[in-house]
């Protein structure tokens, strides 16, 4: 990517750093929205944002555009997946504990 765009490695890796930082903070907001409206709408919104972020990042002609598209938009979108999905799976195991235990093969 560095060779095809002419951008330095630090410039490109800054986008990934932003992605991880924003994903962590966005998870708090998405978790609150998930508690109120449920994980389905949050994950759907995250999927739409993920598509938009990847589209913006793929069309970026400047490093700042790439960093905003990948670092910010994809970071916000990725935050919509982790917290709500972990909460939904944890809640499922609490209500379906017998099914979860029975689906494990015996040792």
Short mmCIF file of C-alpha atoms in Angstrom, two decimals:
data_model
loop_
_atom_site.label_atom_id
_atom_site.label_comp_id
_atom_site.label_asym_id
_atom_site.label_seq_id
_atom_site.Cartn_x
_atom_site.Cartn_y
_atom_site.Cartn_z
CA UNK A 1 0.00 0.00 0.00
CA UNK A 2 2.86 2.32 0.82
CA UNK A 3 4.45 1.67 -2.56
CA UNK A 4 1.25 2.25 -4.53
CA UNK A 5 0.21 5.45 -2.74
CA UNK A 6 3.58 6.96 -1.91
CA UNK A 7 2.52 7.45 1.71
CA UNK A 8 4.88 6.50 4.51
CA UNK A 9 4.31 3.50 6.73
CA UNK A 10 3.75 5.75 9.73
CA UNK A 11 1.01 7.59 7.89
CA UNK A 12 -0.77 4.35 7.06
CA UNK A 13 -0.31 2.81 10.49
CA UNK A 14 -1.72 5.97 12.09
CA UNK A 15 -5.05 5.04 10.53
CA UNK A 16 -4.96 1.65 12.25
CA UNK A 17 -4.01 3.25 15.56
CA UNK A 18 -6.95 5.64 15.24
CA UNK A 19 -9.17 2.69 14.35
CA UNK A 20 -8.31 0.81 17.53
CA UNK A 21 -8.57 3.86 19.80
CA UNK A 22 -11.90 4.98 18.38
CA UNK A 23 -13.24 1.43 18.39
CA UNK A 24 -12.58 1.24 22.14
CA UNK A 25 -14.35 4.49 22.90
CA UNK A 26 -17.18 3.86 20.45
CA UNK A 27 -17.88 0.53 22.14
CA UNK A 28 -19.16 2.40 25.20
CA UNK A 29 -21.62 4.42 23.12
CA UNK A 30 -22.71 1.43 21.05
CA UNK A 31 -23.18 -0.60 24.24
CA UNK A 32 -25.53 2.05 25.60
CA UNK A 33 -27.50 2.11 22.34
CA UNK A 34 -27.57 -1.70 22.33
CA UNK A 35 -29.00 -1.77 25.86
CA UNK A 36 -31.77 0.56 24.78
CA UNK A 37 -32.62 -0.72 21.29
CA UNK A 38 -31.09 -4.20 21.14
CA UNK A 39 -28.06 -5.59 19.33
CA UNK A 40 -29.77 -6.16 15.99
CA UNK A 41 -30.16 -2.46 15.12
CA UNK A 42 -26.69 -1.68 16.46
CA UNK A 43 -24.96 -4.37 14.41
CA UNK A 44 -26.95 -3.39 11.31
CA UNK A 45 -25.93 0.25 11.79
CA UNK A 46 -22.34 -0.84 12.33
CA UNK A 47 -22.40 -2.90 9.13
CA UNK A 48 -23.63 0.08 7.13
CA UNK A 49 -20.97 2.33 8.69
CA UNK A 50 -18.33 -0.31 8.04
CA UNK A 51 -19.23 -0.40 4.37
CA UNK A 52 -19.18 3.40 4.18
CA UNK A 53 -15.85 3.61 5.99
CA UNK A 54 -14.21 1.03 3.76
CA UNK A 55 -15.59 2.76 0.67
CA UNK A 56 -14.26 6.14 1.82
CA UNK A 57 -10.89 4.63 2.73
CA UNK A 58 -10.58 2.85 -0.61
CA UNK A 59 -11.30 6.06 -2.52
CA UNK A 60 -9.03 8.30 -0.43
CA UNK A 61 -6.48 10.27 -2.39
CA UNK A 62 -4.87 11.96 0.63
CA UNK A 63 -3.48 10.47 3.83
CA UNK A 64 -5.93 12.51 5.90
CA UNK A 65 -8.85 11.15 3.88
CA UNK A 66 -7.61 7.61 4.44
CA UNK A 67 -7.08 8.21 8.14
CA UNK A 68 -10.57 9.67 8.53
CA UNK A 69 -12.21 6.93 6.46
CA UNK A 70 -10.38 3.97 7.90
CA UNK A 71 -9.36 5.31 11.28
CA UNK A 72 -12.55 7.08 12.26
CA UNK A 73 -15.43 5.55 10.29
CA UNK A 74 -14.21 1.97 10.44
CA UNK A 75 -13.28 2.46 14.10
CA UNK A 76 -16.78 3.64 14.99
CA UNK A 77 -18.26 0.78 12.97
CA UNK A 78 -16.04 -1.86 14.59
CA UNK A 79 -17.12 -0.65 18.02
CA UNK A 80 -20.67 -1.59 17.06
CA UNK A 81 -19.75 -5.27 16.82
CA UNK A 82 -17.72 -6.21 19.88
CA UNK A 83 -19.62 -4.89 22.90
CA UNK A 84 -23.19 -5.63 21.71
CA UNK A 85 -22.32 -9.07 20.36
CA UNK A 86 -20.48 -10.13 23.51
CA UNK A 87 -23.40 -8.90 25.63
CA UNK A 88 -25.92 -10.74 23.43
CA UNK A 89 -23.98 -14.01 23.55
CA UNK A 90 -23.49 -13.73 27.31
CA UNK A 91 -27.21 -13.12 27.80
CA UNK A 92 -28.02 -16.09 25.56
CA UNK A 93 -25.87 -18.40 27.67
CA UNK A 94 -27.62 -17.18 30.82
CA UNK A 95 -31.06 -18.03 29.44
CA UNK A 96 -30.05 -21.15 27.46
CA UNK A 97 -27.55 -22.65 29.89
CA UNK A 98 -28.89 -26.22 29.56
CA UNK A 99 -28.70 -26.09 25.78
CA UNK A 100 -25.16 -24.70 25.91
CA UNK A 101 -24.00 -27.44 28.27
CA UNK A 102 -25.73 -30.20 26.32
CA UNK A 103 -24.18 -29.12 23.03
CA UNK A 104 -20.67 -29.74 24.35
CA UNK A 105 -19.30 -33.19 23.55
CA UNK A 106 -18.54 -35.44 26.53
CA UNK A 107 -14.92 -35.98 27.45
#
